[in-house]
Coordinates of C-alpha atoms in Angstrom, one line a residue:
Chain S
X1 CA 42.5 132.4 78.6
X2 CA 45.1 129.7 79.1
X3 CA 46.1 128.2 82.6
X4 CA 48.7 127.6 83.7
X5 CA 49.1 124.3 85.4
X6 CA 52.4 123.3 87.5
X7 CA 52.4 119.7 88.8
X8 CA 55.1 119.0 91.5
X9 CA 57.3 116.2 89.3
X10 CA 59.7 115.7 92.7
X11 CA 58.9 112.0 93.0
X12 CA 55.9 110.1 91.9
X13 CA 53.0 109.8 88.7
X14 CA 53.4 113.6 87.8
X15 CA 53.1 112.3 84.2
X16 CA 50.0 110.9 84.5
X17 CA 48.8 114.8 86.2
X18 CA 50.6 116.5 82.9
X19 CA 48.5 114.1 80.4
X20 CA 45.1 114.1 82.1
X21 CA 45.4 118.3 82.5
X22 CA 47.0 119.0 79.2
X23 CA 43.6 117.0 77.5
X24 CA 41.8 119.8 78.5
X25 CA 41.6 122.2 75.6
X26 CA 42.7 125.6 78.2
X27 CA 45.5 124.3 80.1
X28 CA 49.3 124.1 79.7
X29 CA 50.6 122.0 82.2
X30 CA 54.2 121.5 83.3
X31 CA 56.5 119.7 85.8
X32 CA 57.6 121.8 88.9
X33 CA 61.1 121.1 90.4
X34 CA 62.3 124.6 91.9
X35 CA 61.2 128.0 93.4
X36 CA 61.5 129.5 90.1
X37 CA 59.5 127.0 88.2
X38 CA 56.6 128.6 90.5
X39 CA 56.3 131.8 88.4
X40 CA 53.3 132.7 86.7
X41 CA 51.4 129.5 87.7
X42 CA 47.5 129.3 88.5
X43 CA 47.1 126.5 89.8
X44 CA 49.4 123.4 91.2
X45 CA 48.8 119.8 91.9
X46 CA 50.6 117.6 94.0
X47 CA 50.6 114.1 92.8
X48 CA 50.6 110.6 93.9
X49 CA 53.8 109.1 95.5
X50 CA 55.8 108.5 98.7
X51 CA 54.8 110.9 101.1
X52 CA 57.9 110.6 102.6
X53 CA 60.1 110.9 99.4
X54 CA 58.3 114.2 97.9
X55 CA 58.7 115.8 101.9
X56 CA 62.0 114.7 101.7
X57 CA 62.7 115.8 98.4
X58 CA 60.6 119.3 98.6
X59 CA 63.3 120.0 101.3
X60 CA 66.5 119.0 99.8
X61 CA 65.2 120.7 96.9
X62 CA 64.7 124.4 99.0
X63 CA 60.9 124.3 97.2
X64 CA 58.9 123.6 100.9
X65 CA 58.8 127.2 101.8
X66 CA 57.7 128.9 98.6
X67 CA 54.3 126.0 98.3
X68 CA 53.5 126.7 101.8
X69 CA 53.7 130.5 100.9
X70 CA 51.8 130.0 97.4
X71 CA 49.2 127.8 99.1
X72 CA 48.8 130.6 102.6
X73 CA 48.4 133.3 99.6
X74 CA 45.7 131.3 98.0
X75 CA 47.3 129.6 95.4
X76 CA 44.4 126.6 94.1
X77 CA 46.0 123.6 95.0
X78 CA 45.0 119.7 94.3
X79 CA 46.8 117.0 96.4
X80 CA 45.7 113.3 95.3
X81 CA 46.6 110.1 97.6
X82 CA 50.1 111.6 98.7
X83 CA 49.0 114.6 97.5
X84 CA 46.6 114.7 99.9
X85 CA 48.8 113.4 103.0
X86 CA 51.4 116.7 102.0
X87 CA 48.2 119.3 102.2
X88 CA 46.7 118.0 105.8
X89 CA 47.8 120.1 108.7
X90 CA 47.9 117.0 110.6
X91 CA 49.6 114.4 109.8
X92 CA 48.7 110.8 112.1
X93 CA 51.8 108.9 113.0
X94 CA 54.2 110.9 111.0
X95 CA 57.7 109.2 110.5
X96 CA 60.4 111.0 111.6
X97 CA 60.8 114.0 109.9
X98 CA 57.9 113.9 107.6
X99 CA 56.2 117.1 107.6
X100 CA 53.6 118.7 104.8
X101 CA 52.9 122.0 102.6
X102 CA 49.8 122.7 105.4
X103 CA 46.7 124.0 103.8
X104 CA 43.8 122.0 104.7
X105 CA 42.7 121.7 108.2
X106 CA 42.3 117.6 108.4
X107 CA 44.0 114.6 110.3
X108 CA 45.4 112.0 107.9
X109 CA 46.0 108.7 108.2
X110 CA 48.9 107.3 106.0
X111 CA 48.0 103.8 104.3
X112 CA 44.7 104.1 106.4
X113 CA 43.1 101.1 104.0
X114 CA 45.7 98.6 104.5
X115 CA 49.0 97.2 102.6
X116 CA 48.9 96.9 98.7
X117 CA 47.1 93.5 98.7
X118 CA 44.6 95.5 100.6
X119 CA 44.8 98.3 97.0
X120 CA 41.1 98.4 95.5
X121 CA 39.3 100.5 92.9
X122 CA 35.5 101.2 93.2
X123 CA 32.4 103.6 92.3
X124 CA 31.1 106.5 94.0
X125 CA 27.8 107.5 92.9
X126 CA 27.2 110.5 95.1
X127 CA 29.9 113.0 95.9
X128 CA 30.7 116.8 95.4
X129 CA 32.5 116.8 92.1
X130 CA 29.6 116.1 89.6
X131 CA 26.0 114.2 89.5
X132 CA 27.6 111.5 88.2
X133 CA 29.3 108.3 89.3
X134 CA 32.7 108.8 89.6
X135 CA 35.5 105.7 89.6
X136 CA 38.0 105.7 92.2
X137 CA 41.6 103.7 92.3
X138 CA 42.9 103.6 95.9
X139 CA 46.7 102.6 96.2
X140 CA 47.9 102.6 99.8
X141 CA 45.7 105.6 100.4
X142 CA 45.0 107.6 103.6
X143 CA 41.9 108.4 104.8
X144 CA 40.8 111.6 106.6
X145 CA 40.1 110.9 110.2
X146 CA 39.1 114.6 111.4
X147 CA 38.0 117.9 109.5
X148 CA 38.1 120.9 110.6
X149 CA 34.9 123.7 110.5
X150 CA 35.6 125.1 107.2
X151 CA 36.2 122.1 105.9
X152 CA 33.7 120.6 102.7
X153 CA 33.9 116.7 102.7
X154 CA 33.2 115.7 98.9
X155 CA 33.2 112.4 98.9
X156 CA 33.1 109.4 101.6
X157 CA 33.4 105.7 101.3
X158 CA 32.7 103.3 104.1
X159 CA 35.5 100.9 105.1
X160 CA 35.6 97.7 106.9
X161 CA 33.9 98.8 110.1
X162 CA 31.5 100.2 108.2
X163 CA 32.4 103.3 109.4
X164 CA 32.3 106.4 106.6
X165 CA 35.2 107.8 105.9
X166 CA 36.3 110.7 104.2
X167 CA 38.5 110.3 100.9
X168 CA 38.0 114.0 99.2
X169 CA 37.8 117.3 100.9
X170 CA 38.3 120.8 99.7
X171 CA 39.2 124.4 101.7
X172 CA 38.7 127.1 99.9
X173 CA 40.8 126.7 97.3
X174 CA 42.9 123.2 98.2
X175 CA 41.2 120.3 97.2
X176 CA 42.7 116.4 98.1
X177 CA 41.2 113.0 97.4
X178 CA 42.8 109.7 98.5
X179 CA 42.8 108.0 95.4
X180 CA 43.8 108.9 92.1
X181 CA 41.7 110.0 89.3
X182 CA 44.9 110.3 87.3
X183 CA 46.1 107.0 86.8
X184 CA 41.8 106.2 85.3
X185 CA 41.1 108.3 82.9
X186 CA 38.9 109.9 85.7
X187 CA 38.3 113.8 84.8
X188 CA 35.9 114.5 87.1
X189 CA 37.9 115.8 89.6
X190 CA 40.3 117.8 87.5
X191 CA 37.7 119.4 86.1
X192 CA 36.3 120.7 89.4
X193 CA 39.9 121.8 90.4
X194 CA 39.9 123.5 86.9
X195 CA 36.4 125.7 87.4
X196 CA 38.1 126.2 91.3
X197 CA 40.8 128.1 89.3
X198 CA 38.6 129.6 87.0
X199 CA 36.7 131.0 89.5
X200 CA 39.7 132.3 91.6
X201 CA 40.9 134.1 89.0
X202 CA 37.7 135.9 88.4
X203 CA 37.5 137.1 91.6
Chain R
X1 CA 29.8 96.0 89.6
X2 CA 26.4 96.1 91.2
X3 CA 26.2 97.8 94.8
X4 CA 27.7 101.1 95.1
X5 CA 31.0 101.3 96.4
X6 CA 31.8 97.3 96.2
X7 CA 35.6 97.5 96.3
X8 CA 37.9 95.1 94.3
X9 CA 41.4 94.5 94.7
X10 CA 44.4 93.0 92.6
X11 CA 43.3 94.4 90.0
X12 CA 45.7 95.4 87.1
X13 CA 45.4 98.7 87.6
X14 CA 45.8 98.7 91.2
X15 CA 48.9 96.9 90.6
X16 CA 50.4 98.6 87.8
X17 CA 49.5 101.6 89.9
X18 CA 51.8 100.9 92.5
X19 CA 54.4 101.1 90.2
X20 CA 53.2 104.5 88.7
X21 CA 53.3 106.1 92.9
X22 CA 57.5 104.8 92.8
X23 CA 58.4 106.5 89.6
X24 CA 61.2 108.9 90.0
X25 CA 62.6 107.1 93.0
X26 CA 64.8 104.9 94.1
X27 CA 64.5 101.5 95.5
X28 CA 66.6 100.3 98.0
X29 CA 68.2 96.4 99.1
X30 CA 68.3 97.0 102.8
X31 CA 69.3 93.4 105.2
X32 CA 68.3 95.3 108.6
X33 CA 65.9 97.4 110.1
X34 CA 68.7 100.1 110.3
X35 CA 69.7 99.9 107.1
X36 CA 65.6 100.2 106.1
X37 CA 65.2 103.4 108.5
X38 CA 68.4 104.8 107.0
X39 CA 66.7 104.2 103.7
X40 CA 63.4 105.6 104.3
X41 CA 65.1 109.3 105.8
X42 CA 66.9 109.6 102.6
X43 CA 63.8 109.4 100.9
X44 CA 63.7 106.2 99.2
X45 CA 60.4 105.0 97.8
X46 CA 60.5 101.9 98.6
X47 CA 63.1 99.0 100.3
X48 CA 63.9 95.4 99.4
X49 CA 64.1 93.5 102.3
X50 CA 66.5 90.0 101.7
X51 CA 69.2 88.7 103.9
X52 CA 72.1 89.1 101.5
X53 CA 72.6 92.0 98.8
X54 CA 73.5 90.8 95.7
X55 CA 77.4 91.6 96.0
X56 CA 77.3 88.7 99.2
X57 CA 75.5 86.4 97.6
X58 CA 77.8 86.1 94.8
X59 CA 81.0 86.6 97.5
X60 CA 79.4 83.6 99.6
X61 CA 78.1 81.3 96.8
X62 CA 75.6 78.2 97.7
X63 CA 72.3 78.6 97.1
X64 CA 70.0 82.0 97.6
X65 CA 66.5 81.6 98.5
X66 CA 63.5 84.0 99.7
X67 CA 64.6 85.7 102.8
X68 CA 63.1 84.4 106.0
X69 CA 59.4 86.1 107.2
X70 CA 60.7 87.2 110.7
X71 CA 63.2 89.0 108.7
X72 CA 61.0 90.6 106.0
X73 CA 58.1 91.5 109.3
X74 CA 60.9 93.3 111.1
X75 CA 61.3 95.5 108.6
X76 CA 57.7 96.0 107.2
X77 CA 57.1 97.2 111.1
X78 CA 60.0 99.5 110.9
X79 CA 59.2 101.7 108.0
X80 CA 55.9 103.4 106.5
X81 CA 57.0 103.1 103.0
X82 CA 56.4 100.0 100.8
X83 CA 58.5 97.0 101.5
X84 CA 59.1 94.4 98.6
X85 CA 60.8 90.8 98.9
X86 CA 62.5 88.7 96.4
X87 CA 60.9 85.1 95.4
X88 CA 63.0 82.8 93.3
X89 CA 62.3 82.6 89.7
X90 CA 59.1 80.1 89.1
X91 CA 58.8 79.3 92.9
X92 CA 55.5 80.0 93.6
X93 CA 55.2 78.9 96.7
X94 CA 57.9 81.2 98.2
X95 CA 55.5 84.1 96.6
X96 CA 52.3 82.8 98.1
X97 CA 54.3 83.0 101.3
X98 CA 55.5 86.7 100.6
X99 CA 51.9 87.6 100.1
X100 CA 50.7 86.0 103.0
X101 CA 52.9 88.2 104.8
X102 CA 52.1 91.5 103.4
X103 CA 55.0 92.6 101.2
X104 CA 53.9 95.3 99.0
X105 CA 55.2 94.1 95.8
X106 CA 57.6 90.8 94.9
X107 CA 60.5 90.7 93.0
X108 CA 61.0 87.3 91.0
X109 CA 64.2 88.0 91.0
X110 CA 67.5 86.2 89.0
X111 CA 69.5 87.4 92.2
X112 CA 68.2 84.2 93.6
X113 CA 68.4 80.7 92.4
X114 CA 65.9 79.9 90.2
X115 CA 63.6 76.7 91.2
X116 CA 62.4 76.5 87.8
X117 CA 64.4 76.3 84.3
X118 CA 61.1 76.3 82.5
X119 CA 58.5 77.9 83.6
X120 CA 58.3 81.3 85.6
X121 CA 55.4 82.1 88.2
X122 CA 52.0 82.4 87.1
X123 CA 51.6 86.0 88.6
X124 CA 47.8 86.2 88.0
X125 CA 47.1 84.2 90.5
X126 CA 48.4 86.5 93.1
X127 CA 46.5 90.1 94.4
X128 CA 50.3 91.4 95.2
X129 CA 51.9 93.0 92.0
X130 CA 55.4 91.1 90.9
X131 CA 58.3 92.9 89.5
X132 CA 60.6 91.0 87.0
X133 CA 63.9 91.6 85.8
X134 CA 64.4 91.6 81.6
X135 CA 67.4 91.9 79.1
X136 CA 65.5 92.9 76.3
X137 CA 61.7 93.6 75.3
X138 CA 61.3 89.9 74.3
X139 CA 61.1 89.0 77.5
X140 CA 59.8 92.1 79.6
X141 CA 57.2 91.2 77.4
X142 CA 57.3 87.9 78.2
X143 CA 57.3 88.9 81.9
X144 CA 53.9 91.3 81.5
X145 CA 52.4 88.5 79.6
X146 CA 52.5 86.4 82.8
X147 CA 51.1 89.0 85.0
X148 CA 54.4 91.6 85.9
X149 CA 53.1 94.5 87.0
X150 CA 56.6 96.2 86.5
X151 CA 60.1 95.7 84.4
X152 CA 63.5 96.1 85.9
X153 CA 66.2 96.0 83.8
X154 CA 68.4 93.2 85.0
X155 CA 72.0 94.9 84.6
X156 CA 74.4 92.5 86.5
X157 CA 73.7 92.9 89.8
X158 CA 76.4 92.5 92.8
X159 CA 79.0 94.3 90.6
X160 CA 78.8 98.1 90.8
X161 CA 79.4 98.2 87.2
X162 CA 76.6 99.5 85.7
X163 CA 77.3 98.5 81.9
X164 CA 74.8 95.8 81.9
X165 CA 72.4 98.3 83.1
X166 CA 73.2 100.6 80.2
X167 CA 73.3 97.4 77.5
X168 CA 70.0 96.8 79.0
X169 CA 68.4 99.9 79.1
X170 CA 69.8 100.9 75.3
X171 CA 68.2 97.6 73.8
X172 CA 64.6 97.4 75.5
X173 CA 64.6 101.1 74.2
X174 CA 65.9 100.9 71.0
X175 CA 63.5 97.7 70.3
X176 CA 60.5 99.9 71.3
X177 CA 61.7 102.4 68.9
X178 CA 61.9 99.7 66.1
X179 CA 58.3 98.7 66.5
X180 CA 56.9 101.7 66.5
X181 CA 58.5 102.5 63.4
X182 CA 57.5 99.5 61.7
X183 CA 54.4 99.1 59.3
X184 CA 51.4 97.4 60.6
X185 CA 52.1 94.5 58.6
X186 CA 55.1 93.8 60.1
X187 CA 54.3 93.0 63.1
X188 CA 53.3 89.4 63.3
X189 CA 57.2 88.7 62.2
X190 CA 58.4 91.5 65.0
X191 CA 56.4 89.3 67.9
X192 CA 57.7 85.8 66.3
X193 CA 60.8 87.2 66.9
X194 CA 60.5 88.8 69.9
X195 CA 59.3 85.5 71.4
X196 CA 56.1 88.0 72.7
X197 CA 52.6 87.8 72.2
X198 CA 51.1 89.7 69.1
X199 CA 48.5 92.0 71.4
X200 CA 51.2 92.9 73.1
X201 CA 53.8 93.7 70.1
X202 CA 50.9 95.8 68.6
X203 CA 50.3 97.9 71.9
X204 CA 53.6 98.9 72.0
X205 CA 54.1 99.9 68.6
X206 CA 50.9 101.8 68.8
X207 CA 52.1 103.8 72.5
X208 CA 55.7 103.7 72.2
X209 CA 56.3 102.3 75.4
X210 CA 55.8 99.6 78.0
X211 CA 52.5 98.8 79.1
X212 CA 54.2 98.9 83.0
X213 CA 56.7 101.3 84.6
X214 CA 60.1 100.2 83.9
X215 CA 63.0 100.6 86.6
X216 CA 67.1 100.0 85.9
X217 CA 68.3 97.5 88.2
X218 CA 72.0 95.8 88.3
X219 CA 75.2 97.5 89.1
X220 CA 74.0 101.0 90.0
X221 CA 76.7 102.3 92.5
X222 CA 76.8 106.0 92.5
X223 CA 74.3 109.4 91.3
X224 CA 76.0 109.5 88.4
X225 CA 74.6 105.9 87.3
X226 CA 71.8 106.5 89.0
X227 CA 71.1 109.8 86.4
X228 CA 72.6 108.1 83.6
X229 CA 69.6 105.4 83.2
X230 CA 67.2 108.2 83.7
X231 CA 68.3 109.9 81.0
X232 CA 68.2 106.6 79.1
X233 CA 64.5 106.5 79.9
X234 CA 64.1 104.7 83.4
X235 CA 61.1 105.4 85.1
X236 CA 63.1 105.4 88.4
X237 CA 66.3 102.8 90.1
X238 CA 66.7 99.7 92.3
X239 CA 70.1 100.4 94.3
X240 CA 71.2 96.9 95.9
X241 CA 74.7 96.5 97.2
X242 CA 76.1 99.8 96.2
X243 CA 74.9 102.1 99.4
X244 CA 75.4 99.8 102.9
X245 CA 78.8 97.9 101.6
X246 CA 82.1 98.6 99.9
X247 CA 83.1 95.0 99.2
X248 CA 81.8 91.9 100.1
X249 CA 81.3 91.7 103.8
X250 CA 82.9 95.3 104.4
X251 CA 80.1 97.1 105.3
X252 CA 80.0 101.5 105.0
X253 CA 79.4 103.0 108.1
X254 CA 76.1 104.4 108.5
X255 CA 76.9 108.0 107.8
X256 CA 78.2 106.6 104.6
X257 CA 75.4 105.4 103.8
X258 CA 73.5 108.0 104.8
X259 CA 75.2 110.5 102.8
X260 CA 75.4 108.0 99.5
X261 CA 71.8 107.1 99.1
X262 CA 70.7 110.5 99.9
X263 CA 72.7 111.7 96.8
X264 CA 71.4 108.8 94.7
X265 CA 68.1 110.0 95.8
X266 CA 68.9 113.6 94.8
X267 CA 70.4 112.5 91.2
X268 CA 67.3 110.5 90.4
X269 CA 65.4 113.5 90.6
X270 CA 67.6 116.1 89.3
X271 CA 68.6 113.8 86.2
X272 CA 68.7 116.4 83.6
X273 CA 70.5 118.6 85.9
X274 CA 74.2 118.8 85.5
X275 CA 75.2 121.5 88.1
X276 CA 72.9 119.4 90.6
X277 CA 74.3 116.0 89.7
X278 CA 77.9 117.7 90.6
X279 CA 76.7 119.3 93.4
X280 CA 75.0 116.0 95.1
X281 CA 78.0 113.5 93.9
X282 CA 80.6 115.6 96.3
X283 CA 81.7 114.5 99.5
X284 CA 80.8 110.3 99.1
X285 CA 83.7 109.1 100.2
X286 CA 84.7 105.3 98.4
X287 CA 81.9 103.9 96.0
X288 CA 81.9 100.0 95.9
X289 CA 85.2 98.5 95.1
X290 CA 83.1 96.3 92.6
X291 CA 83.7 93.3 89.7
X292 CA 84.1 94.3 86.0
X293 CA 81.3 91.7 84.8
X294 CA 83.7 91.0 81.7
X295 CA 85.7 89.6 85.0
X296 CA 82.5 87.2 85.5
X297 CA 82.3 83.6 84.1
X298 CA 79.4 83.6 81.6
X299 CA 77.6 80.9 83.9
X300 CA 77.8 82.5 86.8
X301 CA 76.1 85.9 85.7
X302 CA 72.7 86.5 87.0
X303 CA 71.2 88.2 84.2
X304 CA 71.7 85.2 82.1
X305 CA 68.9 83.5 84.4
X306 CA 65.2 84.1 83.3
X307 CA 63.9 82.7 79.8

């Protein structure tokens, strides 16, 4: 059985989304502009970009509404970097009229790591998305500052402070990391989104 | 890399990357926090912070430098979205200044007087990604060579006239297209000509496209343009004086705009979509008066700067 895979091609690396699915030997993916383009689909991933420009965008474009319906009725949903900042119920320090699709029940922080010189890539040996060590690229990312109950932390990192912080969570169906397996060759985690789907659709 | 989790930045792909999360959108010269905010709620993915646009600095004349940091901080504190900052060609000073201040990404731009005829800026050396203007793949290879981390296509900036921009666009693409047609064999006498390093030459011939996102820059005034260098194969746009002013030192009001980058915004994304394009282009008001560059002296055209 073939999936379906719409990526959200508003603003941002939706390319890089199309490619890394479309390798996998089940999945058709294709870029999502408009209400319509939602039909059929099984899954949908929101890519990287400007937070601000793809909330902009999804509302000039009329498509806001019908993701935050899709994603309420269960739709499997991935959101990388600001991907991730358009799925958090919370957004920290929004600017002015920045709001999100809703779905996951965490506080984000926008550019929580710093400015671009403060960009970095590293490994993560353990996290929720396979045994093994997974490569992470982190490009003004947010971090998540508070989860909710239901909410499964996948992956953490520690930053400065030494604190941990969270950089992928799932819900149910809507996963979000802050960095961008994309852009690395990284499959890991679209794999895990793909078996999310899998097993959605089985049930 | 030995402990887990040991993080490393300025790397390429960190700063290639950058220019991956701006594709699709539109990048914006803005001179004052205003302007910035105005550009961030019409969804712009990034601004350019510099004292003068482009269209002044021609209007004014003398020389054009980096914009001062009180300037550039004022608006990196007003908006969330990336902030980048133009650096003269081979001043690398004015760069290590820009990074020390925390511009997301610097443009080495031609807009500005170049401090150096020879050589451009070693960008290696620097953990914040440069963007540099090209004519042709020649020298957007050039460019990458020395550590670009994007292309703009130069167009001729200041104008409103966006045939530069098209002349631009049409050769780096068509020049890609010739490589990747050519045998394996012949590309030794491709990079000799090209003036471009052989790994390089081969790499594209081999993908069939820049190693780095490639934006249209120079003379960009309204949607229309905006989707026109899309559909020539930009990765996304750098608007400069064709959204706050309609000539030289007649600035739009701030509804204007408002309502003009909004629509370039909207264009950039809808490309491909006629019925959009028509419906987002209505009710703009004047574009930029503008210069036809055929109007500018051969010396004094900015895309001519940059070897």
């Amino acid at each position: 059985m073939v999936l379906q895979i719409g990526v959200l091609a508003l603003q941002g690396d939706f390319r890089e989304h199309i490619n890394t699915l479309n390798s996998f030997q089940d999945v058709e993916a294709r870029e999502v502009r408009t209400e319509g383009d939602l039909q059929g689909l099984d899954g949908l991933v929101i890519p990287g970009g400007e937070s601000t420009a793809i909330s902009k965008l999804a509302t000039m474009f009329g498509i806001d509404t019908a993701i935050r319906n899709s994603i309420r009725a269960g739709m499997p949903v991935l959101g990388t970097c600001a991907g991730m900042i358009m799925l958090a119920d919370d957004i920290l320090d929004p600017k002015s009229g920045q709001t999100s699709f809703g779905g996951l029940d965490i506080s984000v922080r926008r550019n929580a790591f710093g400015r671009q010189v403060d960009s970095f890539e590293c490994d993560i040996q353990e996290h929720g998305f396979s045994s093994e060590r997974l490569h992470a690229t982190f490009i003004r990312a947010p971090w998540v500052e508070k989860v909710g109950d239901k909410v499964q932390v996948l992956a953490t990192i520690p930053t400065d402070s030494d604190q941990k912080r969270a950089v992928a969570v799932q819900q149910g169906n809507v996963i979000a990391t802050s960095f961008h397996p994309e852009i690395s060759g990284e499959m890991q985690v679209h794999s895990y989104f793909l078996n999310v789907i899998r097993q959605a659709r089985s049930t | 890399m030995s402990a887990e989790n040991a993080k490393v930045t300025g790397t390429s792909r960190v700063k290639r990357g950058m220019a991956e999360m701006l594709k699709g959108g539109v990048i914006m010269d803005v001179v004052t926090d205003t302007q910035a905010k105005i550009a961030e709620d019409a969804g712009a993915v990034a601004v350019m912070a510099l004292e003068r646009v482009p269209a002044d600095i021609r209007a004014t004349g003398g020389v054009a430098r980096m914009s001062s940091p009180d300037m550039i901080e004022k608006i990196i504190s007003s908006v969330s979205i990336p902030v980048m900052a133009k650096a003269r060609i081979g001043h690398f000073v004015e760069a290590q200044i820009l990074q020390e201040i925390g511009v997301d990404y610097i443009d080495e731009s031609e807009v500005l007087t170049p401090a150096d005829y020879e050589n451009h800026i070693d960008k290696w050396q620097f953990t914040v990604p440069f963007v540099c203007g090209s004519t042709n793949l020649g020298e957007a290879l050039r460019r990458i060579n020395e550590g670009a981390a994007m292309i703009r296509s130069k167009g001729e900036a200041g104008t409103g006239d966006v045939s530069n921009a098209t002349t631009h666009m049409r050769k780096i693409g068509a020049e890609i297209r010739r490589l990747v047609s050519m045998r394996d064999d012949e590309l030794y006498v491709a990079a000799k000509e090209l003036q471009a390093p052989y790994e390089l030459v081969k790499e594209i011939a081999e993908t069939g496209k820049l190693p780095v996102v490639l934006f249209t820059a120079g003379g960009i005034a309204t949607p229309a343009d905006a989707a026109m260098m899309m559909q020539l194969g930009a990765d996304g746009v750098f608007v400069g004086s064709g959204i706050f002013n309609h000539a030289p030192g007649q600035p739009a009001t701030d509804q204007e705009s408002a309502a003009r980058a909004k629509a370039i915004v909207q264009a950039t994304t809808a490309y491909s979509n006629p019925a959009k394009l028509a419906e987002v282009s209505r009710g703009l008001g004047q574009a930029m008066v503008g210069i036809n560059v055929s109007d500018i002296p051969v010396a004094h055209r900015l895309a001519e700067r940059g070897w």
